[in-house]
Short mmCIF file of C-alpha atoms in Angstrom, two decimals:
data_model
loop_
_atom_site.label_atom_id
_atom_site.label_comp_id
_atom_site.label_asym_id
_atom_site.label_seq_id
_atom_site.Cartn_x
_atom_site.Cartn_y
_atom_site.Cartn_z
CA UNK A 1 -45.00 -60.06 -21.57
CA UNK A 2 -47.15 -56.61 -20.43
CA UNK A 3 -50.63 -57.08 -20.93
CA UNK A 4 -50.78 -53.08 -20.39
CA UNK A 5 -48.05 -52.17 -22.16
CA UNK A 6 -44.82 -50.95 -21.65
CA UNK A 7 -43.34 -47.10 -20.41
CA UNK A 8 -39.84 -46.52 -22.02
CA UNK A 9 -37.29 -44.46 -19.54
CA UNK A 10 -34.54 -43.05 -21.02
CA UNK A 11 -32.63 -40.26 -21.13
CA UNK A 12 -31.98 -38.91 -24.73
CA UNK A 13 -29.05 -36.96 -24.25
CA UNK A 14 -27.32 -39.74 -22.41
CA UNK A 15 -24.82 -42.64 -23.30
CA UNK A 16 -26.12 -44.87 -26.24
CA UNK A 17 -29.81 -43.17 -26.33
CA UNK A 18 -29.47 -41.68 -29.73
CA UNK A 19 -32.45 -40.99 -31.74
CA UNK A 20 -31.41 -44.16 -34.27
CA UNK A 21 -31.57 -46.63 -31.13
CA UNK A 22 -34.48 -45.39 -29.52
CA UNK A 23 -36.60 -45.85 -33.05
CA UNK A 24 -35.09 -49.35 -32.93
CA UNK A 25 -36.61 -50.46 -29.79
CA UNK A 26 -40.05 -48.73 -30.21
CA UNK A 27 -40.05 -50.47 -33.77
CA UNK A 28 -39.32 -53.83 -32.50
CA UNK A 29 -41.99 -53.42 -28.99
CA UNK A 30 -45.57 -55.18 -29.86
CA UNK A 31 -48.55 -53.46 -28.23
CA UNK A 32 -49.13 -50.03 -26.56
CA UNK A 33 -46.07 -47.96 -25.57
CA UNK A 34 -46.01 -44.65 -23.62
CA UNK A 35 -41.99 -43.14 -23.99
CA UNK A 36 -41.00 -41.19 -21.00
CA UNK A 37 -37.98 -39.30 -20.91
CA UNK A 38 -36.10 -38.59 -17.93
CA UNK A 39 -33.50 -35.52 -16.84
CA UNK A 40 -34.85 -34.05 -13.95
CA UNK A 41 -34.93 -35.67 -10.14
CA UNK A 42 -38.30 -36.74 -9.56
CA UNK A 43 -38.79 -37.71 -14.05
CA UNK A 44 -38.72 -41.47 -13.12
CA UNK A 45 -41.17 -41.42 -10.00
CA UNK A 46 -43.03 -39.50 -11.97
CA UNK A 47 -43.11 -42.01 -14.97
CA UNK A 48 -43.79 -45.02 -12.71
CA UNK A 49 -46.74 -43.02 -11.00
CA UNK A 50 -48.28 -41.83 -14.02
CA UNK A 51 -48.25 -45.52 -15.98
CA UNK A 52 -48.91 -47.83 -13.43
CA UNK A 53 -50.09 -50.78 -15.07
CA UNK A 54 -47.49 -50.66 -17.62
CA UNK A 55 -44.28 -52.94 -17.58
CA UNK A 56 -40.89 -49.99 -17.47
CA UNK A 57 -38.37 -50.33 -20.21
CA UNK A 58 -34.89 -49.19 -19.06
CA UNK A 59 -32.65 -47.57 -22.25
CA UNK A 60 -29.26 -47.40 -20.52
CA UNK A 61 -26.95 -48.92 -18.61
CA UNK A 62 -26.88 -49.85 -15.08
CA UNK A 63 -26.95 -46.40 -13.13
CA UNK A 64 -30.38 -46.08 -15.12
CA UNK A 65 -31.41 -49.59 -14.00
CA UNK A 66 -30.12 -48.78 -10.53
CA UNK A 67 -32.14 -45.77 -10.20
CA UNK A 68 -35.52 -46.86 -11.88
CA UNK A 69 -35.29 -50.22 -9.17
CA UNK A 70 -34.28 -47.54 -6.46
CA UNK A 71 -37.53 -45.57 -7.13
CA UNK A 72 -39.47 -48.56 -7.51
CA UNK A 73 -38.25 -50.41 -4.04
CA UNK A 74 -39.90 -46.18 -2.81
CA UNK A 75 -42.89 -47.03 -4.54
CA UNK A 76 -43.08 -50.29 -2.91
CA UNK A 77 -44.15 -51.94 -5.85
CA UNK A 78 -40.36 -53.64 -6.84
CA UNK A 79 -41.33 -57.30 -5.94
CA UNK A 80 -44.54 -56.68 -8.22
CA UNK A 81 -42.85 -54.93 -10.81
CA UNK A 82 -40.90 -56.91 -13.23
CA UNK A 83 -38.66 -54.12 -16.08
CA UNK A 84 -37.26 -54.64 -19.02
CA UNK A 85 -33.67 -53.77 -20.47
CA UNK A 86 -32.48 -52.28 -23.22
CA UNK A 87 -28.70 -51.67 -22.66
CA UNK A 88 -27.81 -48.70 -24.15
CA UNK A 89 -25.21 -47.32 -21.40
CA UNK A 90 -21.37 -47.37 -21.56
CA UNK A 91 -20.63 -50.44 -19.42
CA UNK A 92 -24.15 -52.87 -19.23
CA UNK A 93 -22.63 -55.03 -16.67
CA UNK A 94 -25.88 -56.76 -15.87
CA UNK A 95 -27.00 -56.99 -19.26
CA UNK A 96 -24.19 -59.04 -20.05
CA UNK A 97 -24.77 -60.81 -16.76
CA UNK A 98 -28.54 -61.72 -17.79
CA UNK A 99 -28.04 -62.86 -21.14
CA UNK A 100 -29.93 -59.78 -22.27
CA UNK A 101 -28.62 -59.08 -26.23
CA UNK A 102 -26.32 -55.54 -26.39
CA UNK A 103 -27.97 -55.06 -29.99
CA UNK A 104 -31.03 -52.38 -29.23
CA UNK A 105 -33.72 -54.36 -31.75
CA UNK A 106 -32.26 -57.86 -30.20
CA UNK A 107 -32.87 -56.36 -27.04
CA UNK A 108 -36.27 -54.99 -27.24
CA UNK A 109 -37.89 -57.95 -29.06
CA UNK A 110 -37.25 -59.82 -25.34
CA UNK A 111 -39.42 -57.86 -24.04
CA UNK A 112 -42.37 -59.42 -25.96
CA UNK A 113 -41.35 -62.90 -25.81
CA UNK A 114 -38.99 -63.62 -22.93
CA UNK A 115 -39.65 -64.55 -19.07
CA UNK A 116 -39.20 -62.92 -15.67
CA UNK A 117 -35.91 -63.98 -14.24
CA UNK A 118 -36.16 -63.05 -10.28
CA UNK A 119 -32.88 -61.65 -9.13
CA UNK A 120 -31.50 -60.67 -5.56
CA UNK A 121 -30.48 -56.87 -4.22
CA UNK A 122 -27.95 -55.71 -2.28
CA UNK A 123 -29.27 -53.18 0.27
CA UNK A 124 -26.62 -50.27 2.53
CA UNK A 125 -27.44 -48.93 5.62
CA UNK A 126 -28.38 -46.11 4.31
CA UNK A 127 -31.11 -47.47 2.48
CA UNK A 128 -29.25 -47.46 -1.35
CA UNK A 129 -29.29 -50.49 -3.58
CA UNK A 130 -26.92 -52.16 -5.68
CA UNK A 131 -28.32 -53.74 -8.63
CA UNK A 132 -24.62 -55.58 -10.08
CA UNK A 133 -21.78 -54.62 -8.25
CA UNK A 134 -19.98 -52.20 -5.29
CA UNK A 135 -16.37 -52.02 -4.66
CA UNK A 136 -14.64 -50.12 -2.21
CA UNK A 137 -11.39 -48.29 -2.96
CA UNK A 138 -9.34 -48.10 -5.75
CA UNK A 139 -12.03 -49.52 -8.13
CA UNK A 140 -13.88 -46.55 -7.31
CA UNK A 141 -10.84 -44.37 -7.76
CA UNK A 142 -10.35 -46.05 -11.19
CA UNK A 143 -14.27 -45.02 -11.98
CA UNK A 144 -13.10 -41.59 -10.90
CA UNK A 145 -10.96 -41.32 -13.55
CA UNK A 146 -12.20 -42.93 -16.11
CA UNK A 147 -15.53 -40.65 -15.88
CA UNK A 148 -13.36 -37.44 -17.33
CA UNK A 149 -12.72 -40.18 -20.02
CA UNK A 150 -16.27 -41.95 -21.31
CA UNK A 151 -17.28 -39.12 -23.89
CA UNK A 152 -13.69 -39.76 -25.81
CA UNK A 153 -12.91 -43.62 -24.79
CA UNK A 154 -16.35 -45.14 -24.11
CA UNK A 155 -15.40 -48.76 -22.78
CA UNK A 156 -12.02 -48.32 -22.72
CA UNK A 157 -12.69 -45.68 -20.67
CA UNK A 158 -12.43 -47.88 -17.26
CA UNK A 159 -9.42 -49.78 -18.27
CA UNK A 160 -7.27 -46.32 -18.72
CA UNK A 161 -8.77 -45.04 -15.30
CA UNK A 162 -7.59 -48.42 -13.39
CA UNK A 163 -4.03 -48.24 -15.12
CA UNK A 164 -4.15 -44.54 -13.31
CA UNK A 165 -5.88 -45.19 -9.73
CA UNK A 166 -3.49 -48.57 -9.90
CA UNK A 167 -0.22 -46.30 -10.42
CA UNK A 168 -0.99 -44.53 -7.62
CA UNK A 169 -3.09 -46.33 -4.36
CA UNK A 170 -1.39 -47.24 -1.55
CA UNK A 171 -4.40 -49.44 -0.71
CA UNK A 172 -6.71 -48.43 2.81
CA UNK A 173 -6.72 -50.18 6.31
CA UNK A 174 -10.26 -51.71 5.95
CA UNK A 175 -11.53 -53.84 8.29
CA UNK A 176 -13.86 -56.60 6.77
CA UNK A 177 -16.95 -58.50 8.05
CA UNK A 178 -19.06 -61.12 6.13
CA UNK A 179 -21.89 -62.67 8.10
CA UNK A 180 -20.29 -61.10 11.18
CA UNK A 181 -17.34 -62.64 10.55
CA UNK A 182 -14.11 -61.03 10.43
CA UNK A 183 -12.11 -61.89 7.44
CA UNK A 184 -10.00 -58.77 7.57
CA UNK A 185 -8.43 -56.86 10.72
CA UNK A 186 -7.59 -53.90 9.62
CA UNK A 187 -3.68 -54.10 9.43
CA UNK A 188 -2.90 -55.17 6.52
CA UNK A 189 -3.93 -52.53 3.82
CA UNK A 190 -6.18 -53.54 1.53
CA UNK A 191 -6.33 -52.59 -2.30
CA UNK A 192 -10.03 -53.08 -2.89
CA UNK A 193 -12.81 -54.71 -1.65
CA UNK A 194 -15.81 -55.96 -4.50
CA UNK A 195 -18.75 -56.82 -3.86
CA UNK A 196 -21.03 -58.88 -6.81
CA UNK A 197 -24.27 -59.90 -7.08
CA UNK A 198 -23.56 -59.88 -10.58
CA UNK A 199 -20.31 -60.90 -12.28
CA UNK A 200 -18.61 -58.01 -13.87
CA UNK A 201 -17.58 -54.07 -13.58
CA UNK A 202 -17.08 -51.23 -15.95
CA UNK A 203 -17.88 -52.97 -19.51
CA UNK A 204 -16.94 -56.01 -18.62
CA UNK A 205 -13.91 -56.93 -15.77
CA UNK A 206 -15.10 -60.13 -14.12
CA UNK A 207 -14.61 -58.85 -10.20
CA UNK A 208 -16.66 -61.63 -9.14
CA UNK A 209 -16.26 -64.43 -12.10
CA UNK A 210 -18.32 -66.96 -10.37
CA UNK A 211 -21.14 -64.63 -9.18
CA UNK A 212 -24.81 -65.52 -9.85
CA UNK A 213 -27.54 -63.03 -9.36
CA UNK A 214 -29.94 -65.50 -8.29
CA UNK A 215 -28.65 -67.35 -6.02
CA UNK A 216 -29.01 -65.76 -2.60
CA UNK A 217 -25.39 -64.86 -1.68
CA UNK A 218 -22.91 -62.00 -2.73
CA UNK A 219 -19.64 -62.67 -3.65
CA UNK A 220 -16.78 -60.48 -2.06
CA UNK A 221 -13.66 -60.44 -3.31
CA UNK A 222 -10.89 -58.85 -1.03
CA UNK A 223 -7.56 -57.58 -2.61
CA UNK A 224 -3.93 -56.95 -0.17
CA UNK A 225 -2.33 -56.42 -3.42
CA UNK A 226 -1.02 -52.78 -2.75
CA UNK A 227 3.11 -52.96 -3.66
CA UNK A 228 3.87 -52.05 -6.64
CA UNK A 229 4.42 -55.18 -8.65
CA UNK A 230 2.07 -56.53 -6.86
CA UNK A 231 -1.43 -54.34 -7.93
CA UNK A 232 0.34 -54.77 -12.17
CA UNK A 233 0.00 -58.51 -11.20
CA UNK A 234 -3.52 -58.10 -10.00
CA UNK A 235 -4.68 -55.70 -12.67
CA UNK A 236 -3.63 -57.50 -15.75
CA UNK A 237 -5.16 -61.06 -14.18
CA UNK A 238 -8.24 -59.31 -13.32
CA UNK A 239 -8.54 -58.16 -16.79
CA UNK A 240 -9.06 -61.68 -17.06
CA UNK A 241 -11.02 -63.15 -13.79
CA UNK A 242 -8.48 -64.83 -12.85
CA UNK A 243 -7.48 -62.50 -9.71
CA UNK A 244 -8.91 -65.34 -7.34
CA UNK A 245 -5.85 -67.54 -8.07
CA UNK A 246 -3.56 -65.25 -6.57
CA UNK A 247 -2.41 -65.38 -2.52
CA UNK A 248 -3.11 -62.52 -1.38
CA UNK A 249 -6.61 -62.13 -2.67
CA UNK A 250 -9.80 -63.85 -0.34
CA UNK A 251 -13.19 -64.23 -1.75
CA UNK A 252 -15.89 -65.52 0.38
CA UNK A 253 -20.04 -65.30 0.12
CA UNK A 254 -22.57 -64.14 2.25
CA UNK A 255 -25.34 -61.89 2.57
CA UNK A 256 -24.04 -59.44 5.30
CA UNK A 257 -21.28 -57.28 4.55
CA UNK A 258 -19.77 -54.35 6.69
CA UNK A 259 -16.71 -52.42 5.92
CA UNK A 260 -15.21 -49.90 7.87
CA UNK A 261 -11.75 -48.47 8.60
CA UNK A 262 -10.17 -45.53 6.85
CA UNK A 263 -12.25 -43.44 5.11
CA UNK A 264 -12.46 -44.76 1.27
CA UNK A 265 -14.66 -44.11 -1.62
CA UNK A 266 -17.26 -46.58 -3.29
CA UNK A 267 -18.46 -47.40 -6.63
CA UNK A 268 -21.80 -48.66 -6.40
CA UNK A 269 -23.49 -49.74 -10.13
CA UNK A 270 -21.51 -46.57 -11.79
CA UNK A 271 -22.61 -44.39 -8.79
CA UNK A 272 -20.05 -42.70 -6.87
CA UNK A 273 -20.20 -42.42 -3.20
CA UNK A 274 -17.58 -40.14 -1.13
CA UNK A 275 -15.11 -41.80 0.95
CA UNK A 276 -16.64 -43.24 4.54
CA UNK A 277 -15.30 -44.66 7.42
CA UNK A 278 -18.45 -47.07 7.48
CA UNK A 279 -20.68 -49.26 4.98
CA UNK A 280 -22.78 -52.22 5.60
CA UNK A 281 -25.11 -54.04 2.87
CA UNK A 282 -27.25 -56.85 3.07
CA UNK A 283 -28.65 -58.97 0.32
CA UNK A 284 -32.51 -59.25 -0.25
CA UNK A 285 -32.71 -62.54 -1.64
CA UNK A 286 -35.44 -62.76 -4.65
CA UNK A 287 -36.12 -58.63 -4.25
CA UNK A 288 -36.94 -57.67 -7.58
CA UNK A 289 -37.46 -58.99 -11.23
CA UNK A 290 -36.12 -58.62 -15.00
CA UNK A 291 -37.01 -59.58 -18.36
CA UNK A 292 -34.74 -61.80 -19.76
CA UNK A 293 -34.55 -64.30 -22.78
CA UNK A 294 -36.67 -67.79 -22.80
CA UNK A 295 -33.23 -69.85 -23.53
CA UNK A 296 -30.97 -67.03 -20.69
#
């Protein structure tokens, strides 16, 4: 796939970089291969500056993926720039989502004889991305906890922090807009609001089961269930991505999306933002590309 080779970003004291993996993926790359690793702000413009004809080769999860597409959409060169995945993070939501093999060697031997799969972005006001997923509220206050808990649990990690942020929310009065249309009005409260471009969240929870990456739309998925019973209900069948069969959950698509209301905290690809009183994203159709399987 790179005629000029490839520049591996990674950051070796992070997730699933170990020294074993890394000598996987460099084994299993054909042709010329620069490795750059990254722990400073600044190490992955850097990177991208200094190789420029050279495809980049995420090791980790999404936030890695999230930033090296952040600081390529800066460089102006994302629609031009096709990367490559090796998932090596914690959760590797979009991995999953691409067809992209979890096994490191698997992974890297894509690179060499797979195809550029052209995805969409989602893009906030403020000018941030979301490569997967964003949701608003207590998914973010389940990512909260479960960040205290990733060294001991790994995966499991996000599970125990949603059993926690679950116990606790009394859900947010949010007022929703998709397209400029109102789908929420701010009195009910509202448990969480997801957003996916891809399908799932934290290792593998389908929030948006019938997302598709490709396909020019974002799928929001809109939860009232704060009582009690009710968020146990919601939890355990979204677990499962079944959550859209219940009443009082709405999903809808678009590719404008404003929420505002109380102030609540976001999750956006493993990122956390602070709570806000105001967040808008669009979706760039066709934005950016990835390297993904022949057959995926």
């Amino acid at each position: 796939m790179a005629e000029h080779g490839f520049v591996v970003i990674g950051n070796a004291a992070a997730g699933g970089v170990d020294g074993t993996a890394r000598e996987e993926v460099l084994d299993a790359l054909s042709g010329d291969v620069v490795v750059c690793d990254v722990e400073r702000p600044g190490d992955i413009e850097r990177a991208l500056a200094e190789h420029p004809g050279r495809v980049p080769v995420v090791l980790g999860g999404d936030g890695t993926v999230h930033a090296v597409v952040a600081a390529l959409l800066a460089r102006g060169e994302l629609a031009t720039r096709p990367i490559g995945l090796v998932p090596l993070g914690t959760g590797n939501d979009l991995a999953r989502a691409l067809g992209i093999p979890l096994d490191a060697r698997e992974a890297a031997r894509v690179l060499s004889d797979g195809r550029e799969r052209t995805l969409d972005l989602l893009v906030d006001d403020e000018g941030g991305i979301v490569v997967n997923a964003v949701h608003v509220g207590v998914g973010a206050h389940a990512s909260e906890h479960a960040a205290a808990l990733k060294p001991l649990l790994r995966r499991a990690a996000y599970a125990v922090g949603a059993l926690v942020a679950g116990a606790r929310s009394k859900g947010w009065r949010l007022r929703v807009k998709v397209d400029g249309e109102p789908v929420t009005d701010g009195r009910r409260r509202v448990l969480m609001v997801g957003i996916g471009n891809g399908v799932s969240i934290g290792g593998g929870t389908p929030l948006a089961p019938h997302a598709r990456p490709d396909d020019g739309l974002a799928d929001v998925v809109i939860s009232y269930a704060v009582s009690p019973l009710a968020r146990l209900a919601f939890g355990v069948l979204l677990r499962r991505g079944r959550h859209p069969e219940r009443a009082d959950v709405i999903t809808v698509r678009g590719r404008g999306i404003t929420v505002e209301g109380e102030p609540v905290a976001a999750n956006a690809d493993g990122e956390l933002l602070p709570p806000a009183p105001h967040r808008a994203w669009t979706l760039r159709p066709a934005a950016w590309s990835v390297i993904v399987p022949k057959e995926g």
